[in-house]
Every structure is written in C-alpha cells, then in structure tokens.
Short mmCIF file of C-alpha atoms in Angstrom, two decimals:
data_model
loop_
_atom_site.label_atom_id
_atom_site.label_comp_id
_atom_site.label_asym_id
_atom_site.label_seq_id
_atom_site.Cartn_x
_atom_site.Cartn_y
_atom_site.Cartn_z
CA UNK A 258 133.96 124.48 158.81
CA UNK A 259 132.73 121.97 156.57
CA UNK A 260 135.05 118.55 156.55
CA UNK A 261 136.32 118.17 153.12
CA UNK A 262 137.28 114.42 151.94
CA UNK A 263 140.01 114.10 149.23
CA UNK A 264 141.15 112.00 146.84
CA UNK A 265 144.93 112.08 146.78
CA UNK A 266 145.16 111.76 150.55
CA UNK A 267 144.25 109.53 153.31
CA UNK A 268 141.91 106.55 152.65
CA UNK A 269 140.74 106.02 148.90
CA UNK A 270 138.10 104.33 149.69
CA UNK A 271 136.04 106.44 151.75
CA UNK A 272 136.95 109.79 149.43
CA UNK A 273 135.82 107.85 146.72
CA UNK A 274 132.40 106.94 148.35
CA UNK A 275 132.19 110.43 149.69
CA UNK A 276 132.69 111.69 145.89
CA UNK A 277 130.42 109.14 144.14
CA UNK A 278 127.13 109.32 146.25
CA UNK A 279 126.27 112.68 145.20
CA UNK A 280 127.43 112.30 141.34
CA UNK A 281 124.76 109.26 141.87
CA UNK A 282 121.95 110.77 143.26
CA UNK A 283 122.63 113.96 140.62
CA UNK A 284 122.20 111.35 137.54
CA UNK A 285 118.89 109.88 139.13
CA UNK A 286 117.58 113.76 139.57
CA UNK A 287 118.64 113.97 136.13
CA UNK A 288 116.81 111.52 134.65
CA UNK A 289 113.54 112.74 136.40
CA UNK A 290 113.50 115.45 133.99
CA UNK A 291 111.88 113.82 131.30
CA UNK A 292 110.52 110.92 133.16
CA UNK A 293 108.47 113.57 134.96
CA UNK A 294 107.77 115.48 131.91
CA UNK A 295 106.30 112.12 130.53
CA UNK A 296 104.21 111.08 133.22
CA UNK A 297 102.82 114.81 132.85
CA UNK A 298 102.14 114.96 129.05
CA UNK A 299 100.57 111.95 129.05
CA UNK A 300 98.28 112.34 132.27
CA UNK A 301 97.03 115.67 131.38
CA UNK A 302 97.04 115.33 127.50
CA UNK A 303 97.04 112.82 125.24
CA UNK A 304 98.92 109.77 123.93
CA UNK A 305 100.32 112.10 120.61
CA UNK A 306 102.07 114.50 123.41
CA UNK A 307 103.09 111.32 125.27
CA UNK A 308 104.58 110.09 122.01
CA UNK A 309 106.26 113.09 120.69
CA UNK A 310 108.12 113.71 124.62
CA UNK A 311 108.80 109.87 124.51
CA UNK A 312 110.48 109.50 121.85
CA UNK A 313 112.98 112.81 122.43
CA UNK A 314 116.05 111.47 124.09
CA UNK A 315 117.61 110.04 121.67
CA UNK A 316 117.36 113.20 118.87
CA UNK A 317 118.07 116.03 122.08
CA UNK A 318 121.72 113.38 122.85
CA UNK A 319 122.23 113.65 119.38
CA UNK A 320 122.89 117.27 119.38
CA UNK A 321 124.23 117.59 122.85
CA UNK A 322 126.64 114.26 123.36
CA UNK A 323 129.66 114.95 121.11
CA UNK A 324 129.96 118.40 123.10
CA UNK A 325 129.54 116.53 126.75
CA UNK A 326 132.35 114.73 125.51
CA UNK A 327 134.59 117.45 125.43
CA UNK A 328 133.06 118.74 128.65
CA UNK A 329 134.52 115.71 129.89
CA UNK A 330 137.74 115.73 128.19
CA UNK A 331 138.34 119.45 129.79
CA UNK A 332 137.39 118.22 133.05
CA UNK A 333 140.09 115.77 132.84
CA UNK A 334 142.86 118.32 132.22
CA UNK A 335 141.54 120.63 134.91
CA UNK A 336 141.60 117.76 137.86
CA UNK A 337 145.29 117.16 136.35
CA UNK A 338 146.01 120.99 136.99
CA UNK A 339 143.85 120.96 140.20
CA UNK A 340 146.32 117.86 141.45
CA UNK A 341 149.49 119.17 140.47
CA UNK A 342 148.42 122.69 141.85
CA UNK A 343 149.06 124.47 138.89
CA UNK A 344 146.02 127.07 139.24
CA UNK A 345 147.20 129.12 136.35
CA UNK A 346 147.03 126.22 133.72
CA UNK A 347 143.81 125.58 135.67
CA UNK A 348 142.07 129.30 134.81
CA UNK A 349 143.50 129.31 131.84
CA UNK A 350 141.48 125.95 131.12
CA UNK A 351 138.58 126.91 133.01
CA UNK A 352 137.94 130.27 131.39
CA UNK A 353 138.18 128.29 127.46
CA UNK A 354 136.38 125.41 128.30
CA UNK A 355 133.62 128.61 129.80
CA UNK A 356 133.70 130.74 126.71
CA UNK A 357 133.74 127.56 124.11
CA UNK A 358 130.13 126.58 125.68
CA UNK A 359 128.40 129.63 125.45
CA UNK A 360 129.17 129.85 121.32
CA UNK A 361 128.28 126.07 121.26
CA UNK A 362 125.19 126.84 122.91
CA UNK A 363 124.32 129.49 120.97
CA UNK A 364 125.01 127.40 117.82
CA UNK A 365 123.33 124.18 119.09
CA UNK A 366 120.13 126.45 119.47
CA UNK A 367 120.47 127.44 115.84
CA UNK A 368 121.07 124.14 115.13
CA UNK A 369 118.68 122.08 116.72
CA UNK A 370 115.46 125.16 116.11
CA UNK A 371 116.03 124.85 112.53
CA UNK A 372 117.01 120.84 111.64
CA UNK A 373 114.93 119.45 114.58
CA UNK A 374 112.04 119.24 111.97
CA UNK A 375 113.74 117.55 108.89
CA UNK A 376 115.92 115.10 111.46
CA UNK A 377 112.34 114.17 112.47
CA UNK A 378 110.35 114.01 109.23
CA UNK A 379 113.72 111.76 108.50
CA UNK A 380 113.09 109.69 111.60
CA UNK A 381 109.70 108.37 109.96
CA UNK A 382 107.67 110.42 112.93
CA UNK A 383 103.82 109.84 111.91
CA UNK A 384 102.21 112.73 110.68
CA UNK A 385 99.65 113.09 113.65
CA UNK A 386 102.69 112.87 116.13
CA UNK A 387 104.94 115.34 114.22
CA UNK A 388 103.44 118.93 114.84
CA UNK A 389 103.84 118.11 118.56
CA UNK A 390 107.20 116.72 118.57
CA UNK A 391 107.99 119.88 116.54
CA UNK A 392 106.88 121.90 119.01
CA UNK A 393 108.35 120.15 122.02
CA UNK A 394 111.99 120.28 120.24
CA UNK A 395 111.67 123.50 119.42
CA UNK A 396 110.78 124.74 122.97
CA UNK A 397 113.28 122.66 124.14
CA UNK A 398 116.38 123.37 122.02
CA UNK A 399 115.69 127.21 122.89
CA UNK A 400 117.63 126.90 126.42
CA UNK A 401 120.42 124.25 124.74
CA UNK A 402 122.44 126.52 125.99
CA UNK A 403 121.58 126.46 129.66
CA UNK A 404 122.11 121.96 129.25
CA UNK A 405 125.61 123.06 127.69
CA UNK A 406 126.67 125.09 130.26
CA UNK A 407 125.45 123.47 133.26
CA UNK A 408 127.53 120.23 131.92
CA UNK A 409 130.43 122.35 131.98
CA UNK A 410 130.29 123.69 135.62
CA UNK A 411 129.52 120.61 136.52
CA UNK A 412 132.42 119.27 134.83
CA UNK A 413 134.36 121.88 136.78
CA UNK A 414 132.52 121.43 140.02
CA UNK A 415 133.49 118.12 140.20
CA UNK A 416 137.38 117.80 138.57
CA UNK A 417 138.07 119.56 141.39
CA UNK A 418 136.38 117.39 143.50
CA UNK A 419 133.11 119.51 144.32
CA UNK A 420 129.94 116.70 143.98
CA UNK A 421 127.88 118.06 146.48
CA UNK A 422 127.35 121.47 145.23
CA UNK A 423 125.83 120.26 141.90
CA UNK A 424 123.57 117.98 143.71
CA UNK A 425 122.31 120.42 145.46
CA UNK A 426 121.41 122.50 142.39
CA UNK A 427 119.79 119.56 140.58
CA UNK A 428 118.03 118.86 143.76
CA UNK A 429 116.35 122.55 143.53
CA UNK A 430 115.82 122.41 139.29
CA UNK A 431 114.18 119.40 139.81
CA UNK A 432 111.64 120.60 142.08
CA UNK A 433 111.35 123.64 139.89
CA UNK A 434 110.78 121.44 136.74
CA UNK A 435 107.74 119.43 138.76
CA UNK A 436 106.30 122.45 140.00
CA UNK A 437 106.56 124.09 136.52
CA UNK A 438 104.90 121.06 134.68
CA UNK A 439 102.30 120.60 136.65
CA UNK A 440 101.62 124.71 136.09
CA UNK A 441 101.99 125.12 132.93
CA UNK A 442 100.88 121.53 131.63
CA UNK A 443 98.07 120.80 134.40
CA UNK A 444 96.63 124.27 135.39
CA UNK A 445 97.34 126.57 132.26
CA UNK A 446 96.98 123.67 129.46
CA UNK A 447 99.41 125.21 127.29
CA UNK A 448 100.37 121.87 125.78
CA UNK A 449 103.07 119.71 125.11
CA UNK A 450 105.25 123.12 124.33
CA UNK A 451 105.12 123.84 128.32
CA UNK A 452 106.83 120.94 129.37
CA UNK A 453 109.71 121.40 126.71
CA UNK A 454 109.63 125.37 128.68
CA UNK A 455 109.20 124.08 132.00
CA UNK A 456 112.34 121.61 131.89
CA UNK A 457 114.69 124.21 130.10
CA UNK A 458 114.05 127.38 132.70
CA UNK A 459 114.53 124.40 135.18
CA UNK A 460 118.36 123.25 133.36
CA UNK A 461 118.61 127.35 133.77
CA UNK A 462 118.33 127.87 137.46
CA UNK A 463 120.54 124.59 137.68
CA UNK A 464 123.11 126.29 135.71
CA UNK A 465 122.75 129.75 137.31
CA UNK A 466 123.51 128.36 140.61
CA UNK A 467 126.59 126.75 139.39
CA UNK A 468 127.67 129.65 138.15
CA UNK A 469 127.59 131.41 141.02
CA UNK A 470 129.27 129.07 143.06
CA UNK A 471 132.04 129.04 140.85
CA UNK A 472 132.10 133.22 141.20
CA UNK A 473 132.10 132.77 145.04
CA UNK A 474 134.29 129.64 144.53
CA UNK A 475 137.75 129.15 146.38
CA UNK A 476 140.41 131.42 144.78
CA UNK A 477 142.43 128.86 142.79
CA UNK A 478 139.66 127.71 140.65
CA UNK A 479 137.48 130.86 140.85
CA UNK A 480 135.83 131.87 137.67
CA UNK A 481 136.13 135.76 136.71
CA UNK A 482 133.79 137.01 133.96
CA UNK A 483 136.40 139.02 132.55
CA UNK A 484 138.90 136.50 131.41
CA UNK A 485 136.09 134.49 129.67
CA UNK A 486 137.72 133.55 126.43
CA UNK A 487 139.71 131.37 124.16
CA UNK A 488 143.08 130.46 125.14
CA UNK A 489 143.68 128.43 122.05
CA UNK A 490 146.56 125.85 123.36
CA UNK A 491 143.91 125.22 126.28
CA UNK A 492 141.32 124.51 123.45
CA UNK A 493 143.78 122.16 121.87
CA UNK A 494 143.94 120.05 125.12
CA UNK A 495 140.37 120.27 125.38
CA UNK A 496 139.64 118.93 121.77
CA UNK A 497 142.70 116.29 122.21
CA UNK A 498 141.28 114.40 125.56
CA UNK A 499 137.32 114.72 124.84
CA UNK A 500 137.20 113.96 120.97
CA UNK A 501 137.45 110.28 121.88
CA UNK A 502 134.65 110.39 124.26
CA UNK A 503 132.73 113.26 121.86
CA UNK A 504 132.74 110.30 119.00
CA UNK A 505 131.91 107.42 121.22
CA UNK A 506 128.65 109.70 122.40
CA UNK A 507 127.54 110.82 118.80
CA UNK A 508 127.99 106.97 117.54
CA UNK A 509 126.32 106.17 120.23
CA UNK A 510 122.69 108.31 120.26
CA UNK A 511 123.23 108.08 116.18
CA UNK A 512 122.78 104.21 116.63
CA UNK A 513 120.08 105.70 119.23
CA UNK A 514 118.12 107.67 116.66
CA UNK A 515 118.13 105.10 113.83
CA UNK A 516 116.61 102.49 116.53
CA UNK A 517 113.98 105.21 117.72
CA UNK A 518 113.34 105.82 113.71
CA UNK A 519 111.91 102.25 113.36
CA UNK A 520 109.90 102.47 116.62
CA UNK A 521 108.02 105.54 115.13
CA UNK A 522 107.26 103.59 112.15
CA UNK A 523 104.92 101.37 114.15
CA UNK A 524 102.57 104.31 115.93
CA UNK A 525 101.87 106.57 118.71
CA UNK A 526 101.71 103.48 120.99
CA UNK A 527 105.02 101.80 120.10
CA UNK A 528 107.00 105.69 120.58
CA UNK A 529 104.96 106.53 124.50
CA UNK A 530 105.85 102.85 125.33
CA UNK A 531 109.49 102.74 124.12
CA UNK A 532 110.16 106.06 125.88
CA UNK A 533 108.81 105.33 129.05
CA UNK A 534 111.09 101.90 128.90
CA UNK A 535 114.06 104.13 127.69
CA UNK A 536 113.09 106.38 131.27
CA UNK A 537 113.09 103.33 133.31
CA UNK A 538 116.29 101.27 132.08
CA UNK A 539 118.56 104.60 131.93
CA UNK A 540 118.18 104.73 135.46
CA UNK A 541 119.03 101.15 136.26
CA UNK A 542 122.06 102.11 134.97
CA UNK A 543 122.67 104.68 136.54
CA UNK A 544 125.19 103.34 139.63
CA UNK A 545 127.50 101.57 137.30
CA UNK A 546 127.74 104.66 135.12
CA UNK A 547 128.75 106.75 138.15
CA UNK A 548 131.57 104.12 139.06
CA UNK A 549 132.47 104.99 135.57
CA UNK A 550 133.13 108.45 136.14
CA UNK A 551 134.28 108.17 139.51
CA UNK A 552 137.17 105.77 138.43
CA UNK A 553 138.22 106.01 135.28
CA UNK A 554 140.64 108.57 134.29
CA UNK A 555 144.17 109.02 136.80
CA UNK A 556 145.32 107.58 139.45
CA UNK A 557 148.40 108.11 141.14
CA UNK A 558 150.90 105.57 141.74
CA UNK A 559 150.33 105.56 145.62
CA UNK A 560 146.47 105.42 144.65
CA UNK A 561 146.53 102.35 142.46
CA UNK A 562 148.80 100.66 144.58
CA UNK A 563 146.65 101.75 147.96
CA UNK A 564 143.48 100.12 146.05
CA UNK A 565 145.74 96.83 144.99
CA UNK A 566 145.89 96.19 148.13
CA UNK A 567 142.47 95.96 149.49
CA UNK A 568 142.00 93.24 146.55
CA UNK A 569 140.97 89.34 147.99
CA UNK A 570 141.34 87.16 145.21
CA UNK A 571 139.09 84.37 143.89
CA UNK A 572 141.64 82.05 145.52
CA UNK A 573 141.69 83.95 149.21
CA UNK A 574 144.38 85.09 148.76
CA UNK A 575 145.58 88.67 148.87
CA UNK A 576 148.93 88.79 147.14
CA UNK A 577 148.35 91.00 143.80
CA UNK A 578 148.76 88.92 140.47
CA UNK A 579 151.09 91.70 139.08
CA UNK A 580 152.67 93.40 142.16
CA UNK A 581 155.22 94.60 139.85
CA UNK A 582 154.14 97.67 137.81
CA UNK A 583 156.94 97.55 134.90
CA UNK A 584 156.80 94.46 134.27
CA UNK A 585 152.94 94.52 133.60
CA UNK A 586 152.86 97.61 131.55
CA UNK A 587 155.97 95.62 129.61
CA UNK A 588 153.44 92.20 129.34
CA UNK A 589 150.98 94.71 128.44
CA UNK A 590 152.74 96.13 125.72
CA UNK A 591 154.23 92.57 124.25
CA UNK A 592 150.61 91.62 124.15
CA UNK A 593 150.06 94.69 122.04
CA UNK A 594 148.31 96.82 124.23
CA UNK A 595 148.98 99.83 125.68
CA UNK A 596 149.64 101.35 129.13
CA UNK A 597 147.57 104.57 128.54
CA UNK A 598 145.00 104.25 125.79
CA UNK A 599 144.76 107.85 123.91
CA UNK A 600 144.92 109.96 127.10
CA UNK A 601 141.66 108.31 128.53
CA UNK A 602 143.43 106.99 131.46
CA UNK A 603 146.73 106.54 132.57
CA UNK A 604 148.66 103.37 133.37
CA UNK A 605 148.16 103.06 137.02
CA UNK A 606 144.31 103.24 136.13
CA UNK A 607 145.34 99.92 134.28
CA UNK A 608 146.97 98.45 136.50
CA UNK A 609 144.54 98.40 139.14
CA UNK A 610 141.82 97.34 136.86
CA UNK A 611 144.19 94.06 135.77
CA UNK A 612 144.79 93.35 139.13
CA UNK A 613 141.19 93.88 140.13
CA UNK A 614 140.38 91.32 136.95
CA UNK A 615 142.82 88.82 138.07
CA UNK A 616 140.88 89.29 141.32
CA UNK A 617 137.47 88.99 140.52
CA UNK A 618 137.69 86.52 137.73
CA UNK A 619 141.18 84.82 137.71
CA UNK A 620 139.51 81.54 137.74
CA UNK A 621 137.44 81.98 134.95
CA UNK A 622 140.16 83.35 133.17
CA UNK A 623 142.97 80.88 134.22
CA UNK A 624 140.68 77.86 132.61
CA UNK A 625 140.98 79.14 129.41
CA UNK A 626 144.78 80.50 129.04
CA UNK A 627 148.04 80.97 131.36
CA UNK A 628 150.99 82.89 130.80
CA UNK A 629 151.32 86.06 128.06
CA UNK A 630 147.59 84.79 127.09
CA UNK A 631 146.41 85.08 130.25
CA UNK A 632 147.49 88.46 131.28
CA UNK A 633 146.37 89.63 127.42
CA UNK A 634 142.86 88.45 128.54
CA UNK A 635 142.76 90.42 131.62
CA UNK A 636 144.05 93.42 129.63
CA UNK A 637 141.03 93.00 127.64
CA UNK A 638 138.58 92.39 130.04
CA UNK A 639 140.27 95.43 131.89
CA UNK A 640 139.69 97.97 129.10
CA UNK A 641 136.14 96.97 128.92
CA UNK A 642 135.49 97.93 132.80
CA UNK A 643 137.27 100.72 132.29
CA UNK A 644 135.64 102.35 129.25
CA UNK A 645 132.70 100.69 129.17
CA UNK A 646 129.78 102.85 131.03
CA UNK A 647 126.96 101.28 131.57
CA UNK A 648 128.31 97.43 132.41
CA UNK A 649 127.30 95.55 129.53
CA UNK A 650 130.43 93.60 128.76
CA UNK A 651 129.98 89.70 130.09
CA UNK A 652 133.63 87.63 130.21
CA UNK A 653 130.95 84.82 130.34
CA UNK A 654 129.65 85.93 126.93
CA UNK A 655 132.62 86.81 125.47
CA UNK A 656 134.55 83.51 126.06
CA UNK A 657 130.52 81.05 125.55
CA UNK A 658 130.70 80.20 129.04
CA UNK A 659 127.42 79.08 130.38
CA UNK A 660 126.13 81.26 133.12
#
C-alpha cells in the first residue's frame, strides 16, 4: 500500500515537502512545452516560425488566466470540504467546477480561433511574422479546451492533496509533445501549425489521464459523469474565492501583451529573442511560485502554531514575536489591516507569515519603527510573501536600504 503523507496530521514540514516536490517538478515539465516547441521551430524552420511561437505566451495567458483563477478559487473550497470531510459539498463542487470548464473551453476555442488574428494585427505583429503566428494560434486555441480542463483536475488532484498523480501525467505529455514535434515539425515539415498540434494532443493525453484517475479515484472525491453539471450556489463559491486571483492573472498577461506589443514593433529578431528569455526566466521562478501554492491559502490553528514554532529568529532566539494570536489579529486590525484578506487566506495563514517576518527580518524592520508601526510593517511585508508569486517584493527596496 502506498504511504500517504498529509497535511493536517503529523509533521508539517515533511507533508509539505512531500506535497511541493511534485507540484515543482510539474511546473518545470510545464514550461518545456513551449520551450521545446521553440527550440524546434526555430531549428528546423526559420526565424519567422521562431518569432511567431516566441512571442505566444503572453496572448495564449491572456485568454486562459482569468479562468485558472477560478480553477484555483474552486480548488480552495474543495480542500476546505476535503478537510472538514464534508464529501457531499465536495461533489457537489467538484461536478460544477467539471461542467463550468468544458463550456469555457468550448467558448475560449470560439474565442481565441476567431479574435486571435485582430488581438495580433493589434499587437503591431510585422506583416511577414503574422500569417505564421496566425496559424500557430489557431492550431493552438483548437484544444483550449484540453489546457482548461487539465487545470481543473489538477486543481482537484491536488486540493485534495494528490501531487504525484499529475506529475506523472505531465511527465508522459511531455514526452508525447517532444516526440510529436520532432514528427511532425522535423520529419513531416508541416510547419509552424504542427507544433501548435503537437503541444495541444499532448495537454490532451495530460488531461485524459487525469480524468481517469479521478473516475477510478477514492470514493469521497470520485468524479461520476452523470452528475456533471451546474450546482449554481457551488458556482457562486467558485466565482467568490477565484475572481480575485482571475483579475490579478488577466491584469497581469494584459500588462504582458502590451509589453510583447512593443517588442514586435522592433522585428523578427527582437520577438525569437524575447521569447526564448521569457522561456528561460519563467522557470527560474518556478520554486518560489510553488511555495506560493503550497502555502498560501488555510492553515489550521494547530498548523500555524506547529510552523511558529520551528521559527529561529534574527536574534537566536526562538520565542515567537506574537505568541498570542488575538492580540495580533487585534494589532492587525488597529493598523487597518485585516485578518483574512477577501477569502484568499485565512488568519492563521497570517499569522505565521508575521511571525515568520519578525523572524527573518526583525532587525531590518526594528531599525526603522517599534511598536503599532512595527507590527503594521510586518503585516505588510507579510501580505506581500503571501500573495506575491513569483518573489519580487524587496523590504530592502521598499524601505531604500542599501543591499
């Protein structure tokens, strides 16, 4: 029998490695997709096909990230369901969240087939790039519906604390996707098309295998075909906890495609080099984006505190800053914050992060204020670790200390 690790029992610290390895090696398969399918269009064809595959990320998250971001919002109401052990709520979830991806796929493919070529021609794509980035996006947004619903088992796979599973599966579409490319692009020579085909039957055997293990999946959160549909309070839930992260993605790769619109203005050369950059740097990011998802969220009391108390401070010392839990959240609130911000995580998320602030960078912090000010900096700084992705915020920066 295979040795299951949780998350609400026994040590936190090894569950939480044993659940974040595989969600990290899953994002660096993912991001082979279209590094691979660069390296192929531009070995076996030309710079143009190099330049129109490049340049696609940012106009393919465009269309997909607002609806990831209520994948994600639904995977935070099933783990709540899968940790209170309320199965029904769970289904009932499960089976919406199921049903509401397959008519957003369906409608992204409308979508993104028929606007891909004006959002480009708006996009200031040269004209000798623009046939084959038509193509490609074309090709591509024909299986949107296969990316949509393999987000959402994943989403599933993993609220309820599957990671392995998925890995698996992008382990296998990955290899399918090389193998594919190099058949299509480098025997057949069917163009820059092929690749676009070769990395969406790929995203479909990834999702295909996901659904199946949820058919063959443990009872409780087993999906049945026949109660596919739209339970509309579910929905609600849905809409209410991923909206927030739905926005934050679509400002996000809309900031994305007006950058990517100047690059095109400066040629073919500026679009293969920029993509092959945006390749590289998404995967250095990688790791700190899967703490992200491993840890934000809930916690449980006994979780937070458990985690508290691993913390050494910058002093040596080990005591917590705020051992307390009420009287933070009441500091927090005086300093007009607030304990649970919109449903993206719950207070005992925030009051590990303050601690682990207080920890890390208590004397940074304590040099520039003491008191209410001092815990409304580490509220601060503790929002930005916690919904902040990819790392980027610096309390150097922020407060012009020199590095």
């Amino acid at each position: 029998m295979q040795k299951e690790h949780s998350l609400t029992q026994g040590p936190i610290a090894k569950g939480l490695l044993m659940f974040a390895l595989p969600v990290f090696f899953g994002n660096l398969f993912q991001q082979f997709y279209n590094a691979f399918d660069s390296w192929c269009v531009g070995f076996f064809i030309d710079d143009y096909a190099l330049g129109a595959v490049g340049s696609s990320a940012s106009l393919i998250f465009l269309f997909v990230g607002f609806f990831n971001g209520l994948a994600m919002g639904a995977g935070v109401i099933i783990a709540r369901h899968y940790g209170a052990k309320d199965f029904h709520a769970l289904k009932q979830v499960m089976h919406t969240v199921v049903a509401f991806g397959l008519i957003v796929g369906a409608f992204l493919t409308v979508i993104g087939v028929s606007l891909s070529p004006i959002i480009l021609r708006l996009m200031n794509t040269p004209k000798n790039i623009l046939p084959q980035s038509r193509i490609y996006f074309r090709y591509y947004f024909c299986g949107a519906i296969f990316t949509v619903m393999y987000n959402i088992f994943v989403g599933i796979l993993h609220a309820v604390g599957d990671s392995k599973h998925p890995l698996y599966y992008l382990i296998i579409a990955t290899f399918v996707n090389v193998v594919l490319d190099l058949l299509f692009v480098g025997y057949f020579g069917w163009g820059v098309g092929a690749a676009a085909m070769a990395t969406t039957l790929s995203q479909g055997v990834s999702a295909f295998l996901c659904f199946l293990r949820l058919l063959r999946a443990d009872e409780n959160y087993r999906l049945e075909v026949k109660k596919i549909r739209i339970h509309w309070p579910s929905l609600k839930l849905v809409v209410r906890y991923g909206l927030p992260s739905g926005v934050q993605f679509s400002v996000i790769s809309l900031a994305n495609v007006v950058v990517q619109s100047n690059i095109n203005s400066f040629g073919k050369a500026a679009m293969a080099g920029c993509g092959g950059n945006s390749n590289s740097s998404t995967q250095t990011t990688t790791a700190a984006a899967t703490v992200a998802t491993t840890t934000s969220g809930e916690l449980t009391e006994a979780e937070a505190k458990e985690l508290t108390s691993h913390l050494e401070n910058y002093d040596k010392t080990t005591y917590p800053k705020w051992p307390n839990a009420q009287m933070l959240f009441d500091t927090v609130k005086g300093a007009g914050g607030e304990p649970e911000e919109k449903g993206r995580f719950n207070k005992w998320v925030l009051f590990f992060a303050m601690n682990m602030i207080h920890s890390d960078y208590g004397g940074v912090l304590s040099s520039l204020a003491n008191g209410a000010e001092y815990a409304k900096l580490c509220y601060k700084m503790a929002l930005a670790w916690i919904l902040d992705p990819d790392r980027k915020h610096s309390i150097r920066h922020e407060y012009g200390l020199e590095c």
